[in-house]
Amino acid sequence: MPPDKVHARLREVAAPAMKGSLPTVVLAGCGYGAIDALRALKGQARVIAINPHPYIVNSGMSTRLLSGRFSLDLVRIPLLEHIQANGAQFLQGRVTHIHPQAQTLTLEGAGGIQTLAYDYLLVNVGRELRAIDGMQHAFAIRPAEQLVAAQTWIRQCWQRAAQGDPTPSLLTFGVVGGGCTGTELMGELYDLCREMSAATGIPLARARLLLIHGQAHLAEGFSERFRQEVEREIRRLGVEIWAERRVKAFGPQQVWLEDGSELVAQTRLWAGGLQAPAWLRSCGLPLGPTGSLLVDECLRVQGAERILALGDCADFVWGSRLLPKIGVYAV
Ligand SMILES: Cc1cc2nc3c(=O)[nH]c(=O)nc-3n(C[C@H](O)[C@H](O)[C@H](O)COP(=O)(O)OP(=O)(O)OC[C@H]3O[C@@H](n4cnc5c(N)ncnc54)[C@H](O)[C@@H]3O)c2cc1C
């Protein structure tokens, strides 16, 4: 028998036995590691991929939704084609609990609440938005749809101003958070305002753009030279920077600060940071310094040999350094 036929025959004979013995691997959350994981596990396991949507959002691109430079279609990476091509099963929903002893997890989806068993679990759920009081009065960086809604709202503010709407602070725009995301968001806001200034004939100088943040410098954590350049560039755009001012809540038209002062602004944007998912805390798994799952150099959750975690929901200590929560490390 020619070798290729032998191989085909062997696969046929082995298939039923292998099928029975394939481990079930559940991907809890399809973040930046999901597509590579699906490829690597093809034919090696029965894979179930869980995610709230049939796509992943490329967060690094999402700030550009505010200016309209990018559309939602562009920042969403479709998942289904990768899941199907690699023979995996997709369950749409959210993991709300992991039971390491029982090797099960709780899933909340369209079909209600269900329990799912796994042989191995790969946790890739990212982080969630840090919230403050009155979040319903601000546009947040997540979900990405909020930035599209903010763009529409900001365009309307300019158009209303052009029609003589006397609402105070109609052209006052406050961005809260001066990390990379908030700073980037301010750049996009400036571009949108410049476009609307040209479209409506209202001088850009009539708009007030404020960047409020709790730290002494923008883009804290980067080199001093880089931070200075970022600050210089942001000020060059005419943006007011309120440094070392912490925001405690949003009101229907206000940003309230911890020092008792307030800013009245018809547009309020929140880029105040992300945090480890709260539900991870009650799963009895070891957590690292940021509250994410503590993993070893092979991404195994320490002390839980059948659970792996990667990306933002993992605390990966490299030597004495905790790897930053950024996309390049998640990939
Ligand atoms: C606005 C913004 C801009 C950024 N810009 C950059 C940049 O320019 N460069 C860079 O390197 N990094 C950037 N980052 C950071 C980068 O996006 C993250 O580090 C990266 O997305 C982390 O990948 P991840 O796979 O851990 O999680 P995510 O990309 O967040 O993916 C997690 C997935 O899990 C799903 N999920 C969440 N909870 C559950 C649950 N309970 N059950 C099931 N599924 C769940 C989510 O819907 C999502 O699909 C940015 C982040 C933000 C917010």
Short mmCIF file of C-alpha atoms and ligand atoms in Angstrom, two decimals:
data_model
loop_
_atom_site.label_atom_id
_atom_site.label_comp_id
_atom_site.label_asym_id
_atom_site.label_seq_id
_atom_site.Cartn_x
_atom_site.Cartn_y
_atom_site.Cartn_z
CA MET A 1 0.00 0.00 0.00
CA PRO A 2 1.50 3.44 -0.91
CA PRO A 3 2.53 5.43 2.18
CA ASP A 4 -0.13 8.14 1.76
CA LYS A 5 -2.85 5.46 1.66
CA VAL A 6 -1.34 3.81 4.73
CA HIS A 7 -1.51 7.10 6.58
CA ALA A 8 -5.10 7.67 5.50
CA ARG A 9 -6.05 4.15 6.64
CA LEU A 10 -4.27 4.59 9.97
CA ARG A 11 -6.13 7.85 10.57
CA GLU A 12 -9.41 6.09 9.77
CA VAL A 13 -8.70 3.28 12.22
CA ALA A 14 -7.43 5.59 14.92
CA ALA A 15 -10.17 8.21 14.56
CA PRO A 16 -12.87 6.67 16.77
CA ALA A 17 -10.41 5.85 19.55
CA MET A 18 -8.75 9.29 19.37
CA LYS A 19 -12.09 11.03 19.32
CA GLY A 20 -13.08 9.42 22.59
CA SER A 21 -9.81 10.36 24.22
CA LEU A 22 -9.54 13.96 23.02
CA PRO A 23 -9.52 16.35 25.96
CA THR A 24 -12.09 19.13 26.13
CA VAL A 25 -10.40 22.52 26.09
CA VAL A 26 -12.57 25.53 26.84
CA LEU A 27 -11.46 29.00 25.75
CA ALA A 28 -13.07 31.26 28.34
CA GLY A 29 -13.03 34.56 26.47
CA CYS A 30 -11.62 34.98 22.99
CA GLY A 31 -9.11 37.76 23.43
CA TYR A 32 -5.90 38.36 21.54
CA GLY A 33 -4.69 34.78 22.14
CA ALA A 34 -7.78 32.98 20.90
CA ILE A 35 -7.03 32.65 17.20
CA ASP A 36 -3.52 31.27 17.81
CA ALA A 37 -4.91 28.91 20.45
CA LEU A 38 -7.58 27.63 18.05
CA ARG A 39 -4.93 26.94 15.41
CA ALA A 40 -2.59 25.21 17.84
CA LEU A 41 -5.35 22.99 19.23
CA LYS A 42 -6.83 21.96 15.90
CA GLY A 43 -7.19 18.17 15.90
CA GLN A 44 -5.60 17.94 19.36
CA ALA A 45 -8.69 18.61 21.44
CA ARG A 46 -12.41 19.14 21.44
CA VAL A 47 -12.42 22.94 21.66
CA ILE A 48 -15.27 25.11 22.90
CA ALA A 49 -14.76 28.87 22.47
CA ILE A 50 -16.83 31.25 24.60
CA ASN A 51 -17.15 34.99 23.93
CA PRO A 52 -19.94 37.57 24.40
CA HIS A 53 -19.80 38.42 20.68
CA PRO A 54 -18.76 36.58 17.52
CA TYR A 55 -15.89 39.07 17.14
CA ILE A 56 -12.96 40.54 19.10
CA VAL A 57 -12.44 44.30 19.27
CA ASN A 58 -8.97 45.60 18.49
CA SER A 59 -8.80 48.10 21.36
CA GLY A 60 -5.63 49.69 20.02
CA MET A 61 -7.60 50.88 17.00
CA SER A 62 -10.79 51.79 18.85
CA THR A 63 -9.97 55.36 19.92
CA ARG A 64 -10.15 56.29 16.23
CA LEU A 65 -13.88 55.54 16.33
CA LEU A 66 -14.29 58.91 18.03
CA SER A 67 -13.02 60.97 15.12
CA GLY A 68 -14.71 58.67 12.61
CA ARG A 69 -11.34 57.78 11.07
CA PHE A 70 -12.22 54.10 11.68
CA SER A 71 -15.61 52.37 11.61
CA LEU A 72 -16.82 49.54 13.86
CA ASP A 73 -16.38 47.05 11.00
CA LEU A 74 -12.72 47.93 10.84
CA VAL A 75 -11.95 47.46 14.54
CA ARG A 76 -13.86 44.17 14.91
CA ILE A 77 -11.97 40.97 14.16
CA PRO A 78 -14.51 38.27 13.17
CA LEU A 79 -14.13 35.08 15.17
CA LEU A 80 -16.56 32.60 13.63
CA GLU A 81 -14.54 31.85 10.51
CA HIS A 82 -11.49 30.97 12.67
CA ILE A 83 -13.59 28.88 15.03
CA GLN A 84 -15.19 26.93 12.18
CA ALA A 85 -11.96 26.52 10.20
CA ASN A 86 -10.32 24.95 13.24
CA GLY A 87 -13.19 22.59 14.04
CA ALA A 88 -14.15 24.27 17.31
CA GLN A 89 -17.58 25.02 18.75
CA PHE A 90 -18.73 28.55 19.61
CA LEU A 91 -20.88 29.42 22.62
CA GLN A 92 -22.00 33.04 22.83
CA GLY A 93 -22.05 34.27 26.42
CA ARG A 94 -20.04 35.29 29.45
CA VAL A 95 -18.18 33.13 31.93
CA THR A 96 -19.22 34.23 35.40
CA HIS A 97 -17.44 31.69 37.59
CA ILE A 98 -14.77 28.98 37.50
CA HIS A 99 -14.98 25.97 39.86
CA PRO A 100 -11.40 24.59 39.76
CA GLN A 101 -12.10 21.58 42.01
CA ALA A 102 -15.04 20.36 39.92
CA GLN A 103 -13.35 21.38 36.62
CA THR A 104 -16.44 23.25 35.54
CA LEU A 105 -17.39 26.82 34.79
CA THR A 106 -20.60 28.81 34.84
CA LEU A 107 -21.69 30.39 31.59
CA GLU A 108 -24.41 32.99 31.12
CA GLY A 109 -25.68 33.27 27.57
CA ALA A 110 -28.77 33.53 25.45
CA GLY A 111 -29.73 30.01 26.59
CA GLY A 112 -29.64 31.05 30.26
CA ILE A 113 -27.17 29.87 32.88
CA GLN A 114 -25.34 26.61 32.28
CA THR A 115 -22.48 24.61 33.73
CA LEU A 116 -19.77 23.41 31.40
CA ALA A 117 -17.09 20.81 32.15
CA TYR A 118 -13.52 21.13 30.91
CA ASP A 119 -10.35 19.09 30.95
CA TYR A 120 -8.28 22.21 30.34
CA LEU A 121 -9.33 25.81 30.57
CA LEU A 122 -7.70 28.78 28.84
CA VAL A 123 -8.81 32.07 30.37
CA ASN A 124 -8.50 35.07 28.04
CA VAL A 125 -11.20 37.49 29.24
CA GLY A 126 -9.14 40.70 29.34
CA ARG A 127 -10.01 43.40 31.87
CA GLU A 128 -13.12 45.44 32.54
CA LEU A 129 -13.76 49.16 32.73
CA ARG A 130 -13.05 50.78 36.10
CA ALA A 131 -16.24 52.57 36.99
CA ILE A 132 -17.10 55.60 39.14
CA ASP A 133 -20.48 57.04 40.15
CA GLY A 134 -22.65 58.44 37.39
CA MET A 135 -21.08 56.42 34.57
CA GLN A 136 -24.38 56.65 32.66
CA HIS A 137 -23.60 60.36 32.16
CA ALA A 138 -20.29 59.76 30.36
CA PHE A 139 -19.15 58.06 27.17
CA ALA A 140 -16.66 55.32 28.03
CA ILE A 141 -13.90 53.76 25.93
CA ARG A 142 -15.68 50.40 26.20
CA PRO A 143 -17.81 49.01 24.69
CA ALA A 144 -16.52 50.46 21.43
CA GLU A 145 -20.07 51.41 20.36
CA GLN A 146 -19.95 54.18 22.99
CA LEU A 147 -17.23 55.98 21.07
CA VAL A 148 -19.39 55.91 17.93
CA ALA A 149 -22.29 57.32 19.98
CA ALA A 150 -19.96 60.00 21.34
CA GLN A 151 -18.95 60.98 17.81
CA THR A 152 -22.61 61.43 16.81
CA TRP A 153 -23.31 63.44 19.99
CA ILE A 154 -20.29 65.74 19.46
CA ARG A 155 -21.28 66.43 15.85
CA GLN A 156 -24.78 67.34 17.12
CA CYS A 157 -23.32 69.72 19.74
CA TRP A 158 -21.49 71.64 17.01
CA GLN A 159 -24.56 71.72 14.76
CA ARG A 160 -26.75 72.93 17.65
CA ALA A 161 -24.19 75.64 18.44
CA ALA A 162 -24.25 76.71 14.77
CA GLN A 163 -28.05 77.01 14.96
CA GLY A 164 -27.72 79.33 17.96
CA ASP A 165 -28.61 76.86 20.73
CA PRO A 166 -27.81 78.83 23.94
CA THR A 167 -27.12 75.75 26.13
CA PRO A 168 -24.08 76.62 28.28
CA SER A 169 -20.89 74.63 27.77
CA LEU A 170 -22.26 73.08 24.57
CA LEU A 171 -18.75 73.19 23.16
CA THR A 172 -16.95 72.17 26.35
CA PHE A 173 -15.49 68.68 26.06
CA GLY A 174 -13.93 66.90 29.04
CA VAL A 175 -11.79 63.78 28.75
CA VAL A 176 -11.03 62.09 32.08
CA GLY A 177 -7.88 59.97 32.18
CA GLY A 178 -4.43 61.00 31.02
CA GLY A 179 -2.89 57.61 30.29
CA CYS A 180 -2.13 56.55 26.73
CA THR A 181 -5.80 55.91 26.00
CA GLY A 182 -7.10 59.26 27.33
CA THR A 183 -4.32 61.17 25.60
CA GLU A 184 -4.97 59.38 22.32
CA LEU A 185 -8.69 60.01 22.73
CA MET A 186 -8.02 63.72 23.15
CA GLY A 187 -6.13 63.74 19.84
CA GLU A 188 -9.12 62.14 18.14
CA LEU A 189 -11.50 64.58 19.84
CA TYR A 190 -9.39 67.49 18.60
CA ASP A 191 -9.52 66.18 15.02
CA LEU A 192 -13.31 65.77 15.20
CA CYS A 193 -13.72 69.29 16.62
CA ARG A 194 -11.46 70.74 13.93
CA GLU A 195 -13.57 69.02 11.27
CA MET A 196 -16.82 70.31 12.80
CA SER A 197 -15.38 73.81 13.21
CA ALA A 198 -14.69 73.87 9.46
CA ALA A 199 -18.12 72.39 8.67
CA THR A 200 -20.08 74.85 10.83
CA GLY A 201 -17.91 77.94 10.47
CA ILE A 202 -17.59 78.26 14.27
CA PRO A 203 -13.98 79.14 15.18
CA LEU A 204 -12.21 76.25 16.89
CA ALA A 205 -11.12 78.67 19.61
CA ARG A 206 -14.74 78.79 20.82
CA ALA A 207 -14.48 75.16 21.89
CA ARG A 208 -12.93 74.22 25.24
CA LEU A 209 -11.07 70.92 25.40
CA LEU A 210 -9.96 69.65 28.81
CA LEU A 211 -7.90 66.63 29.78
CA ILE A 212 -8.28 65.81 33.48
CA HIS A 213 -6.05 63.28 35.17
CA GLY A 214 -4.95 62.22 38.62
CA GLN A 215 -1.22 61.94 37.94
CA ALA A 216 1.41 64.65 37.64
CA HIS A 217 2.12 63.86 33.97
CA LEU A 218 0.38 62.47 30.93
CA ALA A 219 1.41 58.98 29.76
CA GLU A 220 2.86 58.21 33.20
CA GLY A 221 5.16 55.19 33.12
CA PHE A 222 6.96 56.20 29.92
CA SER A 223 10.33 57.99 29.67
CA GLU A 224 10.46 61.62 30.72
CA ARG A 225 11.39 62.72 27.21
CA PHE A 226 8.38 60.92 25.75
CA ARG A 227 6.03 62.34 28.38
CA GLN A 228 7.28 65.87 27.77
CA GLU A 229 6.76 65.52 24.02
CA VAL A 230 3.24 64.19 24.53
CA GLU A 231 2.39 67.07 26.87
CA ARG A 232 3.88 69.66 24.56
CA GLU A 233 1.91 68.28 21.63
CA ILE A 234 -1.37 68.17 23.56
CA ARG A 235 -0.92 71.77 24.79
CA ARG A 236 -0.04 72.86 21.23
CA LEU A 237 -3.55 71.74 20.24
CA GLY A 238 -4.94 74.26 22.75
CA VAL A 239 -6.01 71.58 25.24
CA GLU A 240 -6.20 72.56 28.94
CA ILE A 241 -4.53 69.94 31.13
CA TRP A 242 -5.78 69.57 34.70
CA ALA A 243 -3.06 67.46 36.33
CA GLU A 244 -3.21 65.82 39.77
CA ARG A 245 -6.98 66.31 39.88
CA ARG A 246 -9.01 63.17 40.57
CA VAL A 247 -12.57 62.82 39.35
CA LYS A 248 -15.05 61.18 41.71
CA ALA A 249 -18.31 61.19 39.73
CA PHE A 250 -20.20 62.36 36.66
CA GLY A 251 -23.48 64.27 36.75
CA PRO A 252 -25.94 64.91 33.91
CA GLN A 253 -23.83 67.89 32.81
CA GLN A 254 -20.96 67.85 35.30
CA VAL A 255 -17.65 66.29 36.12
CA TRP A 256 -17.24 66.34 39.93
CA LEU A 257 -13.72 66.32 41.31
CA GLU A 258 -12.48 64.97 44.64
CA ASP A 259 -11.25 68.46 45.64
CA GLY A 260 -14.88 69.68 45.62
CA SER A 261 -14.69 71.58 42.32
CA GLU A 262 -16.72 70.81 39.21
CA LEU A 263 -16.55 71.21 35.47
CA VAL A 264 -19.74 71.78 33.52
CA ALA A 265 -19.40 70.12 30.12
CA GLN A 266 -22.07 68.81 27.76
CA THR A 267 -19.65 66.11 26.61
CA ARG A 268 -17.87 63.92 29.12
CA LEU A 269 -15.56 61.05 28.12
CA TRP A 270 -14.17 58.44 30.52
CA ALA A 271 -10.76 56.83 29.99
CA GLY A 272 -10.09 56.21 33.68
CA GLY A 273 -8.55 52.79 33.30
CA LEU A 274 -9.30 49.09 33.35
CA GLN A 275 -9.20 46.54 36.16
CA ALA A 276 -9.15 42.76 36.56
CA PRO A 277 -12.65 41.26 36.20
CA ALA A 278 -14.32 41.33 39.62
CA TRP A 279 -15.74 37.79 39.28
CA LEU A 280 -12.22 36.27 39.15
CA ARG A 281 -11.77 37.17 42.82
CA SER A 282 -14.31 34.63 44.05
CA CYS A 283 -12.98 31.60 42.10
CA GLY A 284 -10.38 30.58 44.70
CA LEU A 285 -7.52 30.94 42.20
CA PRO A 286 -4.24 32.71 43.01
CA LEU A 287 -4.20 36.38 42.03
CA GLY A 288 -1.20 38.58 41.29
CA PRO A 289 -0.48 42.20 42.25
CA THR A 290 -3.15 43.66 39.94
CA GLY A 291 -5.86 41.13 40.83
CA SER A 292 -5.38 39.14 37.61
CA LEU A 293 -4.62 35.39 37.63
CA LEU A 294 -1.05 34.67 38.70
CA VAL A 295 0.63 32.56 35.99
CA ASP A 296 4.00 30.88 35.59
CA GLU A 297 6.28 31.16 32.55
CA CYS A 298 4.11 28.59 30.69
CA LEU A 299 0.94 30.61 31.39
CA ARG A 300 -0.29 28.00 33.89
CA VAL A 301 -2.27 29.47 36.74
CA GLN A 302 -0.13 28.75 39.77
CA GLY A 303 -1.39 25.74 41.70
CA ALA A 304 -4.14 24.98 39.17
CA GLU A 305 -2.44 22.80 36.60
CA ARG A 306 -5.44 22.50 34.24
CA ILE A 307 -6.05 26.23 33.98
CA LEU A 308 -4.03 28.62 31.84
CA ALA A 309 -4.49 32.37 31.53
CA LEU A 310 -3.11 34.95 29.15
CA GLY A 311 -3.31 38.59 28.22
CA ASP A 312 -4.65 41.25 30.54
CA CYS A 313 -6.38 38.78 32.89
CA ALA A 314 -3.00 37.19 33.71
CA ASP A 315 -0.31 38.61 35.99
CA PHE A 316 2.93 37.45 34.42
CA VAL A 317 6.04 38.21 36.45
CA TRP A 318 9.20 38.23 34.33
CA GLY A 319 12.21 38.29 36.67
CA SER A 320 11.18 41.00 39.08
CA ARG A 321 9.00 42.82 36.57
CA LEU A 322 5.27 42.48 36.08
CA LEU A 323 4.58 42.56 32.34
CA PRO A 324 2.40 45.56 31.38
CA LYS A 325 -1.19 44.99 30.32
CA ILE A 326 -0.78 45.81 26.66
CA GLY A 327 -1.72 44.10 23.44
CA VAL A 328 1.80 43.16 22.42
CA TYR A 329 2.17 40.95 25.52
CA ALA A 330 -1.33 39.53 25.14
CA VAL A 331 -0.43 38.40 21.61
C1 LIG B 1 -8.75 52.06 24.23
C2 LIG B 1 -7.56 51.13 24.33
C3 LIG B 1 -6.46 51.32 23.52
C4 LIG B 1 -5.37 50.45 23.59
N1 LIG B 1 -4.29 50.66 22.77
C5 LIG B 1 -3.26 49.78 22.78
C6 LIG B 1 -2.16 49.92 21.88
O1 LIG B 1 -2.12 50.86 21.07
N2 LIG B 1 -1.16 49.00 21.94
C7 LIG B 1 -1.18 47.96 22.82
O2 LIG B 1 -0.24 47.13 22.81
N3 LIG B 1 -2.19 47.80 23.68
C8 LIG B 1 -3.24 48.68 23.69
N4 LIG B 1 -4.29 48.52 24.56
C9 LIG B 1 -4.27 47.38 25.48
C10 LIG B 1 -4.73 46.13 24.76
O3 LIG B 1 -5.93 46.38 24.06
C11 LIG B 1 -4.96 45.01 25.75
O4 LIG B 1 -3.77 44.79 26.45
C12 LIG B 1 -5.38 43.73 25.02
O5 LIG B 1 -6.63 43.92 24.40
C13 LIG B 1 -5.46 42.60 25.99
O6 LIG B 1 -5.85 41.48 25.26
P1 LIG B 1 -6.64 40.32 25.97
O7 LIG B 1 -6.67 39.21 25.01
O8 LIG B 1 -6.09 40.06 27.30
O9 LIG B 1 -8.11 40.91 26.25
P2 LIG B 1 -9.18 41.58 25.31
O10 LIG B 1 -8.61 42.07 24.05
O11 LIG B 1 -9.88 42.55 26.20
O12 LIG B 1 -10.18 40.40 24.95
C14 LIG B 1 -10.95 39.76 25.94
C15 LIG B 1 -12.11 39.07 25.27
O13 LIG B 1 -12.83 38.34 26.26
C16 LIG B 1 -14.20 38.68 26.21
N5 LIG B 1 -14.74 38.58 27.58
C17 LIG B 1 -14.68 39.48 28.58
N6 LIG B 1 -15.25 39.01 29.69
C18 LIG B 1 -15.69 37.77 29.37
C19 LIG B 1 -16.35 36.76 30.12
N7 LIG B 1 -16.68 36.95 31.40
N8 LIG B 1 -16.65 35.60 29.50
C20 LIG B 1 -16.31 35.40 28.20
N9 LIG B 1 -15.68 36.32 27.45
C21 LIG B 1 -15.36 37.48 28.03
C22 LIG B 1 -14.24 40.10 25.67
O14 LIG B 1 -15.49 40.40 25.10
C23 LIG B 1 -13.10 40.03 24.64
O15 LIG B 1 -13.55 39.54 23.41
C24 LIG B 1 -5.39 49.38 24.52
C25 LIG B 1 -6.51 49.19 25.35
C26 LIG B 1 -7.58 50.06 25.27
C27 LIG B 1 -8.77 49.83 26.16
#
